[in-house]
GROMACS .gro file of C-alpha atoms in nm:
model
  381
    1UNK     CA    1  -0.203   1.366  -0.333
    2UNK     CA    2  -0.003   1.088  -0.572
    3UNK     CA    3   0.306   1.267  -0.517
    4UNK     CA    4   0.343   1.337  -0.160
    5UNK     CA    5   0.174   0.938  -0.170
    6UNK     CA    6   0.462   0.913  -0.346
    7UNK     CA    7   0.730   0.972  -0.123
    8UNK     CA    8   0.494   0.731   0.160
    9UNK     CA    9   0.558   0.404  -0.108
   10UNK     CA   10   0.944   0.592  -0.175
   11UNK     CA   11   0.981   0.539   0.153
   12UNK     CA   12   0.864   0.230   0.287
   13UNK     CA   13   1.028   0.044  -0.055
   14UNK     CA   14   1.360   0.151   0.056
   15UNK     CA   15   1.451  -0.108   0.272
   16UNK     CA   16   1.354  -0.416   0.002
   17UNK     CA   17   1.604  -0.163  -0.277
   18UNK     CA   18   1.896  -0.174  -0.079
   19UNK     CA   19   1.821  -0.521   0.087
   20UNK     CA   20   2.144  -0.636   0.055
   21UNK     CA   21   2.391  -0.388   0.111
   22UNK     CA   22   2.168  -0.316   0.439
   23UNK     CA   23   2.206  -0.665   0.524
   24UNK     CA   24   2.587  -0.687   0.542
   25UNK     CA   25   2.573  -0.347   0.713
   26UNK     CA   26   2.403  -0.367   0.957
   27UNK     CA   27   2.465  -0.803   0.984
   28UNK     CA   28   2.121  -0.915   0.915
   29UNK     CA   29   1.867  -1.175   0.725
   30UNK     CA   30   1.663  -1.164   0.577
   31UNK     CA   31   1.429  -1.264   0.818
   32UNK     CA   32   1.560  -0.917   1.053
   33UNK     CA   33   1.461  -0.706   0.677
   34UNK     CA   34   1.128  -0.932   0.642
   35UNK     CA   35   1.048  -0.758   0.955
   36UNK     CA   36   1.210  -0.384   0.894
   37UNK     CA   37   1.021  -0.356   0.603
   38UNK     CA   38   0.729  -0.533   0.801
   39UNK     CA   39   0.766  -0.288   1.154
   40UNK     CA   40   0.661   0.038   0.921
   41UNK     CA   41   0.258  -0.166   0.909
   42UNK     CA   42   0.289  -0.120   1.305
   43UNK     CA   43   0.196   0.117   1.356
   44UNK     CA   44  -0.121   0.088   1.148
   45UNK     CA   45  -0.248  -0.105   1.368
   46UNK     CA   46  -0.309   0.088   1.637
   47UNK     CA   47  -0.305   0.421   1.493
   48UNK     CA   48  -0.527   0.380   1.222
   49UNK     CA   49  -0.855   0.343   1.366
   50UNK     CA   50  -0.809   0.661   1.505
   51UNK     CA   51  -0.659   0.844   1.291
   52UNK     CA   52  -1.015   0.932   1.137
   53UNK     CA   53  -1.128   1.079   1.414
   54UNK     CA   54  -0.793   1.248   1.421
   55UNK     CA   55  -0.855   1.393   1.077
   56UNK     CA   56  -1.190   1.538   1.223
   57UNK     CA   57  -1.068   1.704   1.503
   58UNK     CA   58  -0.805   1.895   1.298
   59UNK     CA   59  -0.862   1.835   0.957
   60UNK     CA   60  -0.789   1.596   0.716
   61UNK     CA   61  -0.480   1.898   0.544
   62UNK     CA   62  -0.312   1.937   0.908
   63UNK     CA   63  -0.274   1.627   1.016
   64UNK     CA   64  -0.158   1.489   0.669
   65UNK     CA   65   0.084   1.755   0.702
   66UNK     CA   66   0.153   1.622   1.088
   67UNK     CA   67   0.213   1.256   0.914
   68UNK     CA   68   0.446   1.372   0.589
   69UNK     CA   69   0.670   1.539   0.959
   70UNK     CA   70   0.652   1.239   1.118
   71UNK     CA   71   0.817   1.063   0.832
   72UNK     CA   72   1.083   1.317   0.748
   73UNK     CA   73   1.172   1.262   1.083
   74UNK     CA   74   1.198   0.867   1.130
   75UNK     CA   75   1.450   0.868   0.853
   76UNK     CA   76   1.615   1.101   0.984
   77UNK     CA   77   1.641   0.912   1.263
   78UNK     CA   78   1.701   0.562   1.108
   79UNK     CA   79   2.002   0.804   0.868
   80UNK     CA   80   2.170   0.897   1.230
   81UNK     CA   81   2.253   0.565   1.336
   82UNK     CA   82   2.353   0.174   1.203
   83UNK     CA   83   2.164   0.019   1.538
   84UNK     CA   84   1.905  -0.206   1.484
   85UNK     CA   85   1.685  -0.047   1.735
   86UNK     CA   86   1.772   0.246   1.666
   87UNK     CA   87   1.668   0.146   1.329
   88UNK     CA   88   1.327   0.027   1.411
   89UNK     CA   89   1.262   0.366   1.612
   90UNK     CA   90   1.343   0.534   1.328
   91UNK     CA   91   1.087   0.265   1.117
   92UNK     CA   92   0.818   0.289   1.287
   93UNK     CA   93   0.835   0.646   1.379
   94UNK     CA   94   0.862   0.699   0.989
   95UNK     CA   95   0.545   0.447   0.983
   96UNK     CA   96   0.294   0.600   1.225
   97UNK     CA   97   0.323   0.916   1.004
   98UNK     CA   98   0.304   0.715   0.672
   99UNK     CA   99  -0.047   0.591   0.843
  100UNK     CA  100  -0.203   0.858   0.888
  101UNK     CA  101  -0.103   0.986   0.550
  102UNK     CA  102  -0.237   0.686   0.434
  103UNK     CA  103  -0.613   0.697   0.601
  104UNK     CA  104  -0.671   1.081   0.513
  105UNK     CA  105  -0.574   1.056   0.160
  106UNK     CA  106  -0.776   0.770   0.097
  107UNK     CA  107  -1.056   0.918   0.266
  108UNK     CA  108  -1.001   1.242   0.020
  109UNK     CA  109  -0.969   1.093  -0.216
  110UNK     CA  110  -1.347   0.918  -0.179
  111UNK     CA  111  -1.389   1.320  -0.116
  112UNK     CA  112  -1.339   1.380  -0.400
  113UNK     CA  113  -1.461   1.165  -0.653
  114UNK     CA  114  -1.780   0.901  -0.436
  115UNK     CA  115  -2.053   0.947  -0.704
  116UNK     CA  116  -1.803   1.021  -0.986
  117UNK     CA  117  -1.562   0.748  -1.121
  118UNK     CA  118  -1.429   0.608  -0.778
  119UNK     CA  119  -1.282   0.304  -0.907
  120UNK     CA  120  -1.115   0.502  -1.161
  121UNK     CA  121  -0.949   0.761  -0.913
  122UNK     CA  122  -0.917   0.577  -0.673
  123UNK     CA  123  -0.661   0.320  -0.927
  124UNK     CA  124  -0.524   0.654  -1.035
  125UNK     CA  125  -0.440   0.757  -0.686
  126UNK     CA  126  -0.341   0.399  -0.562
  127UNK     CA  127  -0.104   0.415  -0.857
  128UNK     CA  128   0.151   0.668  -0.645
  129UNK     CA  129   0.233   0.321  -0.451
  130UNK     CA  130   0.428   0.081  -0.804
  131UNK     CA  131   0.525   0.418  -0.872
  132UNK     CA  132   0.720   0.527  -0.555
  133UNK     CA  133   0.848   0.192  -0.487
  134UNK     CA  134   0.991   0.160  -0.841
  135UNK     CA  135   1.171   0.417  -0.861
  136UNK     CA  136   1.310   0.336  -0.545
  137UNK     CA  137   1.430   0.056  -0.651
  138UNK     CA  138   1.522   0.157  -1.037
  139UNK     CA  139   1.715   0.460  -0.803
  140UNK     CA  140   1.839   0.375  -0.459
  141UNK     CA  141   2.111   0.110  -0.520
  142UNK     CA  142   2.222   0.270  -0.739
  143UNK     CA  143   2.292   0.586  -0.544
  144UNK     CA  144   2.369   0.262  -0.262
  145UNK     CA  145   2.621   0.198  -0.456
  146UNK     CA  146   2.832   0.501  -0.577
  147UNK     CA  147   2.743   0.725  -0.230
  148UNK     CA  148   2.636   0.436   0.078
  149UNK     CA  149   2.303   0.424   0.238
  150UNK     CA  150   2.308   0.771   0.429
  151UNK     CA  151   2.303   0.944   0.049
  152UNK     CA  152   1.974   0.625   0.017
  153UNK     CA  153   1.842   0.781   0.315
  154UNK     CA  154   1.824   1.156   0.221
  155UNK     CA  155   1.722   1.071  -0.116
  156UNK     CA  156   1.431   0.935   0.057
  157UNK     CA  157   1.410   1.236   0.334
  158UNK     CA  158   1.421   1.460   0.008
  159UNK     CA  159   1.072   1.295  -0.196
  160UNK     CA  160   0.947   1.361   0.164
  161UNK     CA  161   1.007   1.726   0.194
  162UNK     CA  162   0.871   1.763  -0.143
  163UNK     CA  163   0.550   1.568  -0.091
  164UNK     CA  164   0.494   1.802   0.222
  165UNK     CA  165   0.584   2.134   0.006
  166UNK     CA  166   0.297   2.078  -0.241
  167UNK     CA  167   0.062   1.940   0.057
  168UNK     CA  168   0.101   2.283   0.220
  169UNK     CA  169   0.094   2.534  -0.094
  170UNK     CA  170  -0.133   2.320  -0.345
  171UNK     CA  171  -0.392   2.067  -0.236
  172UNK     CA  172  -0.733   2.230  -0.112
  173UNK     CA  173  -1.060   2.086  -0.059
  174UNK     CA  174  -1.325   2.002  -0.160
  175UNK     CA  175  -1.626   2.273  -0.092
  176UNK     CA  176  -1.819   1.932   0.036
  177UNK     CA  177  -1.590   1.796   0.219
  178UNK     CA  178  -1.561   2.123   0.458
  179UNK     CA  179  -1.685   1.930   0.820
  180UNK     CA  180  -2.091   2.049   0.950
  181UNK     CA  181  -2.069   2.135   1.310
  182UNK     CA  182  -2.229   1.841   1.461
  183UNK     CA  183  -2.182   1.623   1.201
  184UNK     CA  184  -2.192   1.270   1.336
  185UNK     CA  185  -2.268   0.930   1.166
  186UNK     CA  186  -2.276   0.540   1.289
  187UNK     CA  187  -2.258   0.237   1.144
  188UNK     CA  188  -2.483  -0.088   1.178
  189UNK     CA  189  -2.267  -0.422   1.215
  190UNK     CA  190  -2.311  -0.510   0.903
  191UNK     CA  191  -2.079  -0.206   0.708
  192UNK     CA  192  -1.757  -0.277   1.010
  193UNK     CA  193  -1.789  -0.652   0.926
  194UNK     CA  194  -1.790  -0.514   0.463
  195UNK     CA  195  -1.543  -0.337   0.532
  196UNK     CA  196  -1.301  -0.556   0.800
  197UNK     CA  197  -1.342  -0.778   0.459
  198UNK     CA  198  -1.285  -0.502   0.235
  199UNK     CA  199  -1.015  -0.453   0.397
  200UNK     CA  200  -0.827  -0.785   0.406
  201UNK     CA  201  -0.800  -0.849   0.063
  202UNK     CA  202  -0.678  -0.537   0.072
  203UNK     CA  203  -0.420  -0.656   0.261
  204UNK     CA  204  -0.397  -0.975   0.113
  205UNK     CA  205  -0.313  -0.850  -0.202
  206UNK     CA  206  -0.038  -0.639  -0.086
  207UNK     CA  207   0.131  -0.840   0.050
  208UNK     CA  208   0.145  -1.044  -0.221
  209UNK     CA  209   0.243  -0.710  -0.413
  210UNK     CA  210   0.508  -0.650  -0.119
  211UNK     CA  211   0.642  -1.015  -0.205
  212UNK     CA  212   0.794  -0.921  -0.583
  213UNK     CA  213   0.898  -0.551  -0.489
  214UNK     CA  214   1.034  -0.646  -0.099
  215UNK     CA  215   1.195  -1.018  -0.183
  216UNK     CA  216   1.258  -1.015  -0.584
  217UNK     CA  217   1.506  -0.833  -0.653
  218UNK     CA  218   1.732  -1.059  -0.359
  219UNK     CA  219   1.560  -1.373  -0.511
  220UNK     CA  220   1.740  -1.242  -0.810
  221UNK     CA  221   2.084  -1.138  -0.635
  222UNK     CA  222   2.076  -1.497  -0.534
  223UNK     CA  223   2.110  -1.617  -0.862
  224UNK     CA  224   2.445  -1.395  -0.927
  225UNK     CA  225   2.263  -1.085  -1.070
  226UNK     CA  226   2.390  -0.834  -0.915
  227UNK     CA  227   2.184  -0.592  -0.698
  228UNK     CA  228   2.187  -0.237  -0.944
  229UNK     CA  229   2.030  -0.505  -1.235
  230UNK     CA  230   1.841  -0.711  -0.942
  231UNK     CA  231   1.655  -0.411  -0.810
  232UNK     CA  232   1.594  -0.251  -1.218
  233UNK     CA  233   1.443  -0.551  -1.338
  234UNK     CA  234   1.202  -0.612  -1.079
  235UNK     CA  235   1.166  -0.257  -1.088
  236UNK     CA  236   0.952  -0.293  -1.409
  237UNK     CA  237   0.684  -0.489  -1.215
  238UNK     CA  238   0.620  -0.140  -1.084
  239UNK     CA  239   0.615  -0.011  -1.380
  240UNK     CA  240   0.424  -0.169  -1.617
  241UNK     CA  241   0.133  -0.162  -1.287
  242UNK     CA  242   0.171   0.215  -1.332
  243UNK     CA  243  -0.021   0.139  -1.642
  244UNK     CA  244  -0.182  -0.152  -1.535
  245UNK     CA  245  -0.345  -0.010  -1.228
  246UNK     CA  246  -0.552   0.270  -1.411
  247UNK     CA  247  -0.636   0.079  -1.683
  248UNK     CA  248  -0.786  -0.223  -1.384
  249UNK     CA  249  -1.036   0.074  -1.235
  250UNK     CA  250  -1.118   0.223  -1.574
  251UNK     CA  251  -1.203  -0.165  -1.694
  252UNK     CA  252  -1.405  -0.151  -1.325
  253UNK     CA  253  -1.607   0.159  -1.376
  254UNK     CA  254  -1.631   0.156  -1.741
  255UNK     CA  255  -1.792  -0.264  -1.751
  256UNK     CA  256  -1.925  -0.267  -1.422
  257UNK     CA  257  -1.748  -0.603  -1.326
  258UNK     CA  258  -1.491  -0.479  -1.072
  259UNK     CA  259  -1.601  -0.796  -0.888
  260UNK     CA  260  -1.455  -1.005  -1.199
  261UNK     CA  261  -1.121  -0.762  -1.202
  262UNK     CA  262  -1.095  -0.830  -0.869
  263UNK     CA  263  -1.099  -1.249  -0.867
  264UNK     CA  264  -0.899  -1.318  -1.232
  265UNK     CA  265  -0.706  -1.057  -1.148
  266UNK     CA  266  -0.587  -1.205  -0.821
  267UNK     CA  267  -0.533  -1.561  -0.918
  268UNK     CA  268  -0.374  -1.422  -1.300
  269UNK     CA  269  -0.136  -1.261  -1.000
  270UNK     CA  270  -0.106  -1.544  -0.859
  271UNK     CA  271   0.010  -1.810  -1.091
  272UNK     CA  272   0.208  -1.536  -1.271
  273UNK     CA  273   0.434  -1.524  -0.916
  274UNK     CA  274   0.503  -1.823  -0.859
  275UNK     CA  275   0.632  -1.868  -1.242
  276UNK     CA  276   0.854  -1.594  -1.169
  277UNK     CA  277   1.015  -1.798  -0.818
  278UNK     CA  278   1.081  -2.063  -1.067
  279UNK     CA  279   1.136  -1.961  -1.362
  280UNK     CA  280   1.495  -1.974  -1.596
  281UNK     CA  281   1.423  -1.676  -1.846
  282UNK     CA  282   1.280  -1.411  -1.637
  283UNK     CA  283   1.229  -1.093  -1.790
  284UNK     CA  284   0.901  -1.160  -1.991
  285UNK     CA  285   0.780  -1.357  -1.658
  286UNK     CA  286   0.860  -0.977  -1.454
  287UNK     CA  287   0.665  -0.849  -1.787
  288UNK     CA  288   0.385  -1.035  -1.790
  289UNK     CA  289   0.314  -0.992  -1.353
  290UNK     CA  290   0.353  -0.655  -1.461
  291UNK     CA  291   0.072  -0.597  -1.650
  292UNK     CA  292  -0.202  -0.823  -1.481
  293UNK     CA  293  -0.051  -0.712  -1.062
  294UNK     CA  294  -0.234  -0.386  -1.092
  295UNK     CA  295  -0.615  -0.489  -1.242
  296UNK     CA  296  -0.732  -0.582  -0.916
  297UNK     CA  297  -0.659  -0.224  -0.745
  298UNK     CA  298  -0.940   0.064  -0.789
  299UNK     CA  299  -1.202  -0.191  -0.786
  300UNK     CA  300  -1.113  -0.301  -0.441
  301UNK     CA  301  -0.999   0.008  -0.333
  302UNK     CA  302  -1.345   0.135  -0.393
  303UNK     CA  303  -1.502  -0.148  -0.206
  304UNK     CA  304  -1.507   0.038   0.115
  305UNK     CA  305  -1.723   0.347  -0.077
  306UNK     CA  306  -1.970   0.096  -0.185
  307UNK     CA  307  -2.082   0.083   0.214
  308UNK     CA  308  -2.008   0.374   0.384
  309UNK     CA  309  -2.260   0.733   0.401
  310UNK     CA  310  -2.010   1.045   0.388
  311UNK     CA  311  -2.014   1.046   0.763
  312UNK     CA  312  -1.936   0.728   0.784
  313UNK     CA  313  -1.646   0.739   0.589
  314UNK     CA  314  -1.392   0.892   0.830
  315UNK     CA  315  -1.411   0.619   1.122
  316UNK     CA  316  -1.506   0.373   0.887
  317UNK     CA  317  -1.200   0.414   0.680
  318UNK     CA  318  -1.008   0.342   0.997
  319UNK     CA  319  -1.219   0.029   1.064
  320UNK     CA  320  -1.103  -0.026   0.688
  321UNK     CA  321  -0.711   0.059   0.716
  322UNK     CA  322  -0.642  -0.153   1.042
  323UNK     CA  323  -0.788  -0.518   0.865
  324UNK     CA  324  -0.456  -0.377   0.609
  325UNK     CA  325  -0.238  -0.308   0.886
  326UNK     CA  326  -0.293  -0.603   1.106
  327UNK     CA  327  -0.180  -0.860   0.905
  328UNK     CA  328   0.075  -0.646   0.658
  329UNK     CA  329   0.367  -0.675   0.928
  330UNK     CA  330   0.270  -1.010   1.023
  331UNK     CA  331   0.268  -1.119   0.618
  332UNK     CA  332   0.567  -0.962   0.497
  333UNK     CA  333   0.778  -1.107   0.874
  334UNK     CA  334   0.586  -1.417   0.794
  335UNK     CA  335   0.775  -1.378   0.375
  336UNK     CA  336   1.112  -1.266   0.550
  337UNK     CA  337   1.127  -1.553   0.794
  338UNK     CA  338   0.994  -1.865   0.500
  339UNK     CA  339   1.333  -1.663   0.286
  340UNK     CA  340   1.536  -1.756   0.567
  341UNK     CA  341   1.425  -2.084   0.651
  342UNK     CA  342   1.468  -2.248   0.324
  343UNK     CA  343   1.719  -2.047   0.212
  344UNK     CA  344   1.615  -1.881  -0.093
  345UNK     CA  345   1.445  -1.552  -0.143
  346UNK     CA  346   1.180  -1.707  -0.392
  347UNK     CA  347   0.974  -1.887  -0.107
  348UNK     CA  348   0.853  -1.549  -0.019
  349UNK     CA  349   0.735  -1.525  -0.338
  350UNK     CA  350   0.545  -1.888  -0.328
  351UNK     CA  351   0.439  -1.759  -0.047
  352UNK     CA  352   0.249  -1.402  -0.187
  353UNK     CA  353   0.149  -1.645  -0.490
  354UNK     CA  354  -0.077  -1.844  -0.210
  355UNK     CA  355  -0.176  -1.489   0.006
  356UNK     CA  356  -0.338  -1.396  -0.368
  357UNK     CA  357  -0.539  -1.671  -0.366
  358UNK     CA  358  -0.782  -1.606  -0.093
  359UNK     CA  359  -0.909  -1.280  -0.201
  360UNK     CA  360  -1.185  -1.389  -0.414
  361UNK     CA  361  -1.245  -1.578  -0.157
  362UNK     CA  362  -1.305  -1.354   0.144
  363UNK     CA  363  -1.456  -1.079  -0.218
  364UNK     CA  364  -1.749  -1.389  -0.197
  365UNK     CA  365  -1.806  -1.321   0.177
  366UNK     CA  366  -1.764  -0.887   0.111
  367UNK     CA  367  -2.057  -0.906  -0.139
  368UNK     CA  368  -2.274  -1.167   0.059
  369UNK     CA  369  -2.231  -0.886   0.357
  370UNK     CA  370  -2.379  -0.629   0.146
  371UNK     CA  371  -2.607  -0.826  -0.075
  372UNK     CA  372  -2.738  -0.800   0.314
  373UNK     CA  373  -2.715  -0.521   0.414
  374UNK     CA  374  -2.907  -0.377   0.133
  375UNK     CA  375  -3.169  -0.701   0.223
  376UNK     CA  376  -3.191  -0.507   0.560
  377UNK     CA  377  -3.255  -0.194   0.447
  378UNK     CA  378  -3.534  -0.220   0.159
  379UNK     CA  379  -3.893  -0.092   0.371
  380UNK     CA  380  -4.094  -0.389   0.535
  381UNK     CA  381  -4.424  -0.419   0.326
   0.00000   0.00000   0.00000
């Protein structure tokens, strides 16, 4: 699952990794690039909620395989033409597959680890995201410089094929996750609101994260860096996040203070992002960002499991990802628009810092909802 989901991240990050060359070939502005990045998540607004139901009907594994095939089809379509409309359509098709994969795989991890080290397991799972994007930032600019954008698309398609093979022939579901005939579950309004709040936190956290790897390379190119050097330097954030994400999940499980880790991590991440957009010595700040940025991820992803039962997990994760995908395309588009309007990609990073600071406030609302749900579940005396 880690390798297959890393293909999802690799494909998502491919546009930001080669944004300068893509802008030249397509005649696109930073605002256009932001839209193209965001369109990958756009299908999630409509598909995330029924995605859980689709998985329930056809099976988690079969739905994930269909998602990987859609990702492959979208990438090959983008490779077939430099037309802007074809790029958009290909990105939407690929994103549709990515949404199915993301919703169902998160539920599959919860099936394996709920009641055990859930924050640690989720942290290792979501770690596939920074790893996939880090590899795209290091590898794809070099491929683009050596062989062009056609080779970039083929590299992305190749990783998707590897994920497809692993999920088809290696993955197995836990016996407890096998569907029970006639099993149904319903969500209370309090649970729905709590899951939406958790999805909103995940959305804003990822928008802040996306501003780094989507517009960070362009910011350094504006300062005179080469595209390959800029991508490699920003990828350090993702490589260090590959360490800080599981560390944050482990600390959340060990200390039982996941909320504190979310608050401290988001605030620290925001402050360092602002510093990165203004700092002269880039490398020390990049290292600091990577060390801090991954800490909240596992604790955030464990929030839905606190309010969802096994019978409601599929539909609950659909709601979680609906909130996530509803905001993500808007966030990346706003970041690109701000960068174009102000004339610098650093504006997108500043925007990312602002949305990160909203996460602790929404977490406070989530905790109040959970407390209210727990009180309502107590027997009356």
